[in-house]
């Protein structure tokens, strides 16, 4: 059934942009399976949830929030998946997303923790940087605007409606992820990715403000 599900999801993601395309789904699936080997949890539930975790994402479906579960259920029923698995997958795919810096994200099961960690690891590191700038570019946003400071979002709506420049996204989400990974295995994998993003952001500001810094540094 997993192979059939992969084919359905791959077809569904054919026209999606590089921040959320089939390769993202495939990487999250592979990472979820890796985390499962180290952390346990039900393999079928994790595999289905990883493949369906963005099946009706609000950024891609015209703005409908929390719609993944509804679509996941229809697809899994068509594949004659058992009721218990469907119920668990629906719960995971509706809960997986990052919803704002100040919105709590407890994981109610090891399966949710694993799929969420895998999705977050894919938003970190070199891939995370590439995805963030692709996302910003596709919406014609500036890399950075020195006068527009990052915000701490208290609700999913506030996070979802934010349209600020891409550097802010690092402070509003990406650099917060390492602290919010649930499993030990994901924390181990995430460390290098977190440090790379931190280094990237530091260098970005250093280069941007080069002249200002140079003006303030006395010549010797
Ligand atoms: P999740 O995968 O938890 O649902 P999002 O949907 O918020 O997270 O983000 C998916 C991808 O799009 C990530 O790689 C993320 O960094 C990127 N992204 C989301 N919002 C922005 C933004 N405002 N600026 C740049 N990249 C963004
Ligand atoms: Ni995702």
mmCIF file of C-alpha atoms and ligand atoms in Angstrom:
data_model
loop_
_atom_site.group_PDB
_atom_site.id
_atom_site.type_symbol
_atom_site.label_atom_id
_atom_site.label_comp_id
_atom_site.label_asym_id
_atom_site.label_seq_id
_atom_site.Cartn_x
_atom_site.Cartn_y
_atom_site.Cartn_z
ATOM 1 C CA UNK A 1 0.000 0.000 0.000
ATOM 2 C CA UNK A 2 2.873 2.412 0.772
ATOM 3 C CA UNK A 3 4.105 2.166 -2.839
ATOM 4 C CA UNK A 4 0.609 2.976 -4.124
ATOM 5 C CA UNK A 5 0.362 5.892 -1.713
ATOM 6 C CA UNK A 6 3.771 7.206 -2.837
ATOM 7 C CA UNK A 7 2.597 7.201 -6.465
ATOM 8 C CA UNK A 8 -0.592 9.110 -5.575
ATOM 9 C CA UNK A 9 1.259 11.741 -3.531
ATOM 10 C CA UNK A 10 4.034 12.135 -6.113
ATOM 11 C CA UNK A 11 1.422 12.856 -8.790
ATOM 12 C CA UNK A 12 -0.348 15.328 -6.505
ATOM 13 C CA UNK A 13 2.893 17.267 -5.872
ATOM 14 C CA UNK A 14 4.007 17.470 -9.511
ATOM 15 C CA UNK A 15 3.279 21.182 -9.933
ATOM 16 C CA UNK A 16 4.390 22.361 -6.519
ATOM 17 C CA UNK A 17 7.315 24.764 -6.052
ATOM 18 C CA UNK A 18 10.698 23.667 -4.664
ATOM 19 C CA UNK A 19 9.905 24.728 -1.070
ATOM 20 C CA UNK A 20 7.105 22.144 -0.947
ATOM 21 C CA UNK A 21 7.566 19.706 -3.827
ATOM 22 C CA UNK A 22 7.651 15.888 -4.032
ATOM 23 C CA UNK A 23 11.356 15.896 -3.099
ATOM 24 C CA UNK A 24 10.438 17.576 0.220
ATOM 25 C CA UNK A 25 7.834 14.874 0.873
ATOM 26 C CA UNK A 26 10.317 12.144 -0.084
ATOM 27 C CA UNK A 27 13.032 13.569 2.215
ATOM 28 C CA UNK A 28 10.554 13.810 5.117
ATOM 29 C CA UNK A 29 9.488 10.201 4.447
ATOM 30 C CA UNK A 30 13.090 8.930 4.398
ATOM 31 C CA UNK A 31 14.016 10.943 7.524
ATOM 32 C CA UNK A 32 10.872 9.692 9.313
ATOM 33 C CA UNK A 33 11.856 6.086 8.574
ATOM 34 C CA UNK A 34 15.395 6.788 9.860
ATOM 35 C CA UNK A 35 14.027 8.328 13.077
ATOM 36 C CA UNK A 36 11.636 5.376 13.499
ATOM 37 C CA UNK A 37 14.554 2.937 13.394
ATOM 38 C CA UNK A 38 16.173 4.747 16.324
ATOM 39 C CA UNK A 39 13.109 5.864 18.277
ATOM 40 C CA UNK A 40 10.445 3.195 17.628
ATOM 41 C CA UNK A 41 6.753 3.857 16.880
ATOM 42 C CA UNK A 42 4.363 2.264 14.402
ATOM 43 C CA UNK A 43 6.070 2.096 10.974
ATOM 44 C CA UNK A 44 2.872 2.100 8.886
ATOM 45 C CA UNK A 45 1.375 5.074 10.700
ATOM 46 C CA UNK A 46 4.644 7.016 10.400
ATOM 47 C CA UNK A 47 5.084 6.157 6.699
ATOM 48 C CA UNK A 48 1.525 7.203 5.766
ATOM 49 C CA UNK A 49 1.637 10.360 7.882
ATOM 50 C CA UNK A 50 5.023 11.412 6.435
ATOM 51 C CA UNK A 51 3.728 10.961 2.871
ATOM 52 C CA UNK A 52 0.474 12.822 3.611
ATOM 53 C CA UNK A 53 1.741 15.531 5.980
ATOM 54 C CA UNK A 54 1.404 18.408 3.445
ATOM 55 C CA UNK A 55 -1.327 16.897 1.263
ATOM 56 C CA UNK A 56 -3.599 19.953 1.740
ATOM 57 C CA UNK A 57 -1.252 22.573 3.211
ATOM 58 C CA UNK A 58 -2.802 26.010 3.826
ATOM 59 C CA UNK A 59 -0.083 27.647 1.741
ATOM 60 C CA UNK A 60 -1.004 25.485 -1.253
ATOM 61 C CA UNK A 61 -4.775 24.999 -1.019
ATOM 62 C CA UNK A 62 -5.899 28.604 -1.190
ATOM 63 C CA UNK A 63 -5.690 29.271 2.550
ATOM 64 C CA UNK A 64 -7.774 26.492 4.193
ATOM 65 C CA UNK A 65 -6.243 25.747 7.618
ATOM 66 C CA UNK A 66 -6.145 22.228 9.117
ATOM 67 C CA UNK A 67 -7.344 20.460 5.966
ATOM 68 C CA UNK A 68 -4.649 17.730 5.710
ATOM 69 C CA UNK A 69 -6.626 15.206 7.773
ATOM 70 C CA UNK A 70 -9.763 15.487 5.655
ATOM 71 C CA UNK A 71 -7.856 14.787 2.413
ATOM 72 C CA UNK A 72 -5.608 12.111 3.986
ATOM 73 C CA UNK A 73 -8.715 10.210 5.146
ATOM 74 C CA UNK A 74 -10.239 10.170 1.640
ATOM 75 C CA UNK A 75 -6.991 8.852 0.092
ATOM 76 C CA UNK A 76 -6.380 6.183 2.759
ATOM 77 C CA UNK A 77 -9.986 4.957 2.551
ATOM 78 C CA UNK A 78 -9.574 4.540 -1.204
ATOM 79 C CA UNK A 79 -6.523 2.369 -0.483
ATOM 80 C CA UNK A 80 -8.522 0.251 1.991
ATOM 81 C CA UNK A 81 -6.244 1.194 4.867
ATOM 82 C CA UNK A 82 -7.458 -0.005 8.288
ATOM 83 C CA UNK A 83 -9.577 2.346 10.435
ATOM 84 C CA UNK A 84 -7.134 2.510 13.326
ATOM 85 C CA UNK A 85 -4.234 3.602 11.099
ATOM 86 C CA UNK A 86 -6.408 6.193 9.320
ATOM 87 C CA UNK A 87 -7.478 7.705 12.645
ATOM 88 C CA UNK A 88 -3.872 8.024 13.852
ATOM 89 C CA UNK A 89 -2.630 9.454 10.536
ATOM 90 C CA UNK A 90 -5.427 12.075 10.468
ATOM 91 C CA UNK A 91 -4.481 13.201 13.975
ATOM 92 C CA UNK A 92 -0.799 13.545 13.009
ATOM 93 C CA UNK A 93 -1.192 15.387 9.695
ATOM 94 C CA UNK A 94 -3.507 17.972 11.287
ATOM 95 C CA UNK A 95 -1.039 18.615 14.126
ATOM 96 C CA UNK A 96 2.321 18.475 12.349
ATOM 97 C CA UNK A 97 2.826 22.116 11.257
ATOM 98 C CA UNK A 98 4.713 24.908 12.955
ATOM 99 C CA UNK A 99 2.064 27.439 14.028
ATOM 100 C CA UNK A 100 4.059 30.316 15.518
ATOM 101 C CA UNK A 101 6.862 30.922 18.037
ATOM 102 C CA UNK A 102 4.465 31.287 20.973
ATOM 103 C CA UNK A 103 2.046 28.500 20.002
ATOM 104 C CA UNK A 104 2.646 25.336 22.063
ATOM 105 C CA UNK A 105 3.398 22.127 20.172
ATOM 106 C CA UNK A 106 3.351 19.161 22.529
ATOM 107 C CA UNK A 107 3.517 15.793 20.749
ATOM 108 C CA UNK A 108 0.776 13.420 21.884
ATOM 109 C CA UNK A 109 2.456 10.324 20.374
ATOM 110 C CA UNK A 110 5.888 9.100 19.245
ATOM 111 C CA UNK A 111 4.519 8.883 15.689
ATOM 112 C CA UNK A 112 3.582 12.602 15.676
ATOM 113 C CA UNK A 113 6.924 13.512 17.288
ATOM 114 C CA UNK A 114 8.824 11.663 14.534
ATOM 115 C CA UNK A 115 6.969 13.079 11.530
ATOM 116 C CA UNK A 116 7.097 16.594 12.985
ATOM 117 C CA UNK A 117 10.831 16.274 13.703
ATOM 118 C CA UNK A 118 11.483 15.005 10.158
ATOM 119 C CA UNK A 119 9.505 17.913 8.658
ATOM 120 C CA UNK A 120 11.387 20.412 10.835
ATOM 121 C CA UNK A 121 14.799 18.950 10.010
ATOM 122 C CA UNK A 122 13.969 19.590 6.350
ATOM 123 C CA UNK A 123 13.350 23.276 7.156
ATOM 124 C CA UNK A 124 16.848 23.506 8.737
ATOM 125 C CA UNK A 125 20.414 23.516 7.394
ATOM 126 C CA UNK A 126 21.413 24.042 3.761
ATOM 127 C CA UNK A 127 18.093 22.665 2.528
ATOM 128 C CA UNK A 128 16.219 24.911 4.927
ATOM 129 C CA UNK A 129 18.085 27.997 3.686
ATOM 130 C CA UNK A 130 17.365 27.032 0.059
ATOM 131 C CA UNK A 131 13.676 26.448 0.813
ATOM 132 C CA UNK A 132 13.281 29.712 2.714
ATOM 133 C CA UNK A 133 14.766 31.815 -0.109
ATOM 134 C CA UNK A 134 12.755 29.942 -2.700
ATOM 135 C CA UNK A 135 9.601 30.611 -0.656
ATOM 136 C CA UNK A 136 10.444 34.322 -0.306
ATOM 137 C CA UNK A 137 11.442 34.586 -3.983
ATOM 138 C CA UNK A 138 8.245 32.954 -5.193
ATOM 139 C CA UNK A 139 6.317 35.683 -3.346
ATOM 140 C CA UNK A 140 8.680 38.419 -4.517
ATOM 141 C CA UNK A 141 9.809 39.308 -0.992
ATOM 142 C CA UNK A 142 13.089 41.093 -0.218
ATOM 143 C CA UNK A 143 15.907 39.079 1.397
ATOM 144 C CA UNK A 144 16.098 41.613 4.178
ATOM 145 C CA UNK A 145 14.818 45.042 5.220
ATOM 146 C CA UNK A 146 16.878 46.561 8.053
ATOM 147 C CA UNK A 147 13.913 48.506 9.496
ATOM 148 C CA UNK A 148 11.504 45.568 9.709
ATOM 149 C CA UNK A 149 12.182 43.602 12.915
ATOM 150 C CA UNK A 150 11.138 39.972 13.512
ATOM 151 C CA UNK A 151 7.919 39.268 15.443
ATOM 152 C CA UNK A 152 6.941 36.589 17.951
ATOM 153 C CA UNK A 153 3.665 35.102 16.682
ATOM 154 C CA UNK A 154 1.078 34.141 19.317
ATOM 155 C CA UNK A 155 -1.417 32.521 16.947
ATOM 156 C CA UNK A 156 -1.376 30.408 13.795
ATOM 157 C CA UNK A 157 -3.301 33.189 11.977
ATOM 158 C CA UNK A 158 -0.674 35.810 12.870
ATOM 159 C CA UNK A 159 2.162 33.485 11.725
ATOM 160 C CA UNK A 160 0.287 32.498 8.565
ATOM 161 C CA UNK A 161 -0.569 36.132 7.659
ATOM 162 C CA UNK A 162 2.977 37.418 8.159
ATOM 163 C CA UNK A 163 4.466 38.733 4.919
ATOM 164 C CA UNK A 164 7.803 40.017 6.109
ATOM 165 C CA UNK A 165 11.237 39.611 4.520
ATOM 166 C CA UNK A 166 12.987 36.237 4.436
ATOM 167 C CA UNK A 167 15.697 36.975 7.045
ATOM 168 C CA UNK A 168 12.922 37.471 9.611
ATOM 169 C CA UNK A 169 11.726 33.925 8.966
ATOM 170 C CA UNK A 170 15.010 32.659 10.426
ATOM 171 C CA UNK A 171 14.254 34.428 13.731
ATOM 172 C CA UNK A 172 10.513 33.737 13.670
ATOM 173 C CA UNK A 173 10.860 30.017 12.989
ATOM 174 C CA UNK A 174 14.025 28.397 11.620
ATOM 175 C CA UNK A 175 16.452 29.227 14.441
ATOM 176 C CA UNK A 176 13.841 28.147 17.031
ATOM 177 C CA UNK A 177 13.472 24.631 15.630
ATOM 178 C CA UNK A 178 16.519 22.907 17.188
ATOM 179 C CA UNK A 179 15.156 23.666 20.699
ATOM 180 C CA UNK A 180 11.761 22.328 19.697
ATOM 181 C CA UNK A 181 12.797 18.960 18.195
ATOM 182 C CA UNK A 182 11.166 16.190 20.232
ATOM 183 C CA UNK A 183 13.424 13.154 19.765
ATOM 184 C CA UNK A 184 17.083 12.637 20.746
ATOM 185 C CA UNK A 185 17.925 11.317 17.269
ATOM 186 C CA UNK A 186 16.501 14.416 15.548
ATOM 187 C CA UNK A 187 18.346 16.664 18.021
ATOM 188 C CA UNK A 188 21.588 14.927 17.057
ATOM 189 C CA UNK A 189 20.916 15.348 13.314
ATOM 190 C CA UNK A 190 19.673 18.924 13.812
ATOM 191 C CA UNK A 191 22.705 20.304 15.614
ATOM 192 C CA UNK A 192 24.899 20.710 12.527
ATOM 193 C CA UNK A 193 21.972 22.121 10.537
ATOM 194 C CA UNK A 194 21.223 24.647 13.279
ATOM 195 C CA UNK A 195 24.836 25.797 13.484
ATOM 196 C CA UNK A 196 25.028 26.199 9.693
ATOM 197 C CA UNK A 197 21.933 28.451 9.676
ATOM 198 C CA UNK A 198 23.277 30.507 12.583
ATOM 199 C CA UNK A 199 26.566 30.956 10.733
ATOM 200 C CA UNK A 200 24.710 31.898 7.544
ATOM 201 C CA UNK A 201 22.590 34.535 9.327
ATOM 202 C CA UNK A 202 25.648 35.986 11.112
ATOM 203 C CA UNK A 203 27.573 36.229 7.807
ATOM 204 C CA UNK A 204 24.550 37.738 6.055
ATOM 205 C CA UNK A 205 24.388 40.642 8.557
ATOM 206 C CA UNK A 206 28.172 41.018 8.516
ATOM 207 C CA UNK A 207 28.213 41.375 4.732
ATOM 208 C CA UNK A 208 25.102 43.595 4.629
ATOM 209 C CA UNK A 209 26.452 45.978 7.253
ATOM 210 C CA UNK A 210 30.045 45.813 5.997
ATOM 211 C CA UNK A 211 30.326 49.507 5.148
ATOM 212 C CA UNK A 212 28.723 50.602 8.401
ATOM 213 C CA UNK A 213 31.129 48.404 10.379
ATOM 214 C CA UNK A 214 34.083 49.606 8.297
ATOM 215 C CA UNK A 215 33.127 53.264 8.899
ATOM 216 C CA UNK A 216 33.058 52.626 12.626
ATOM 217 C CA UNK A 217 36.399 50.839 12.671
ATOM 218 C CA UNK A 218 39.298 53.297 13.042
ATOM 219 C CA UNK A 219 41.940 52.857 10.338
ATOM 220 C CA UNK A 220 45.390 52.014 11.683
HETATM 221 P P1 LIG B 1 5.696 23.356 8.162
HETATM 222 O O1 LIG B 1 6.535 22.524 7.234
HETATM 223 O O2 LIG B 1 5.938 23.114 9.619
HETATM 224 O O3 LIG B 1 4.237 23.381 7.765
HETATM 225 P P2 LIG B 1 5.791 25.913 6.995
HETATM 226 O O4 LIG B 1 4.660 25.444 6.194
HETATM 227 O O5 LIG B 1 5.667 27.149 7.805
HETATM 228 O O6 LIG B 1 6.222 24.799 7.977
HETATM 229 O O7 LIG B 1 7.036 26.073 6.047
HETATM 230 C C1 LIG B 1 7.351 25.212 4.985
HETATM 231 C C2 LIG B 1 8.600 25.700 4.245
HETATM 232 O O8 LIG B 1 8.417 27.023 3.737
HETATM 233 C C3 LIG B 1 9.801 25.769 5.177
HETATM 234 O O9 LIG B 1 10.980 25.409 4.534
HETATM 235 C C4 LIG B 1 9.813 27.204 5.598
HETATM 236 O O10 LIG B 1 11.070 27.646 5.980
HETATM 237 C C5 LIG B 1 9.318 27.910 4.355
HETATM 238 N N1 LIG B 1 8.626 29.139 4.761
HETATM 239 C C6 LIG B 1 7.435 29.250 5.386
HETATM 240 N N2 LIG B 1 7.128 30.543 5.643
HETATM 241 C C7 LIG B 1 8.177 31.276 5.155
HETATM 242 C C8 LIG B 1 8.487 32.668 5.105
HETATM 243 N N3 LIG B 1 7.664 33.584 5.608
HETATM 244 N N4 LIG B 1 9.666 33.039 4.554
HETATM 245 C C9 LIG B 1 10.515 32.131 4.033
HETATM 246 N N5 LIG B 1 10.276 30.789 4.044
HETATM 247 C C10 LIG B 1 9.133 30.365 4.590
HETATM 248 NI NI1 LIG B 2 6.406 19.648 5.099
#
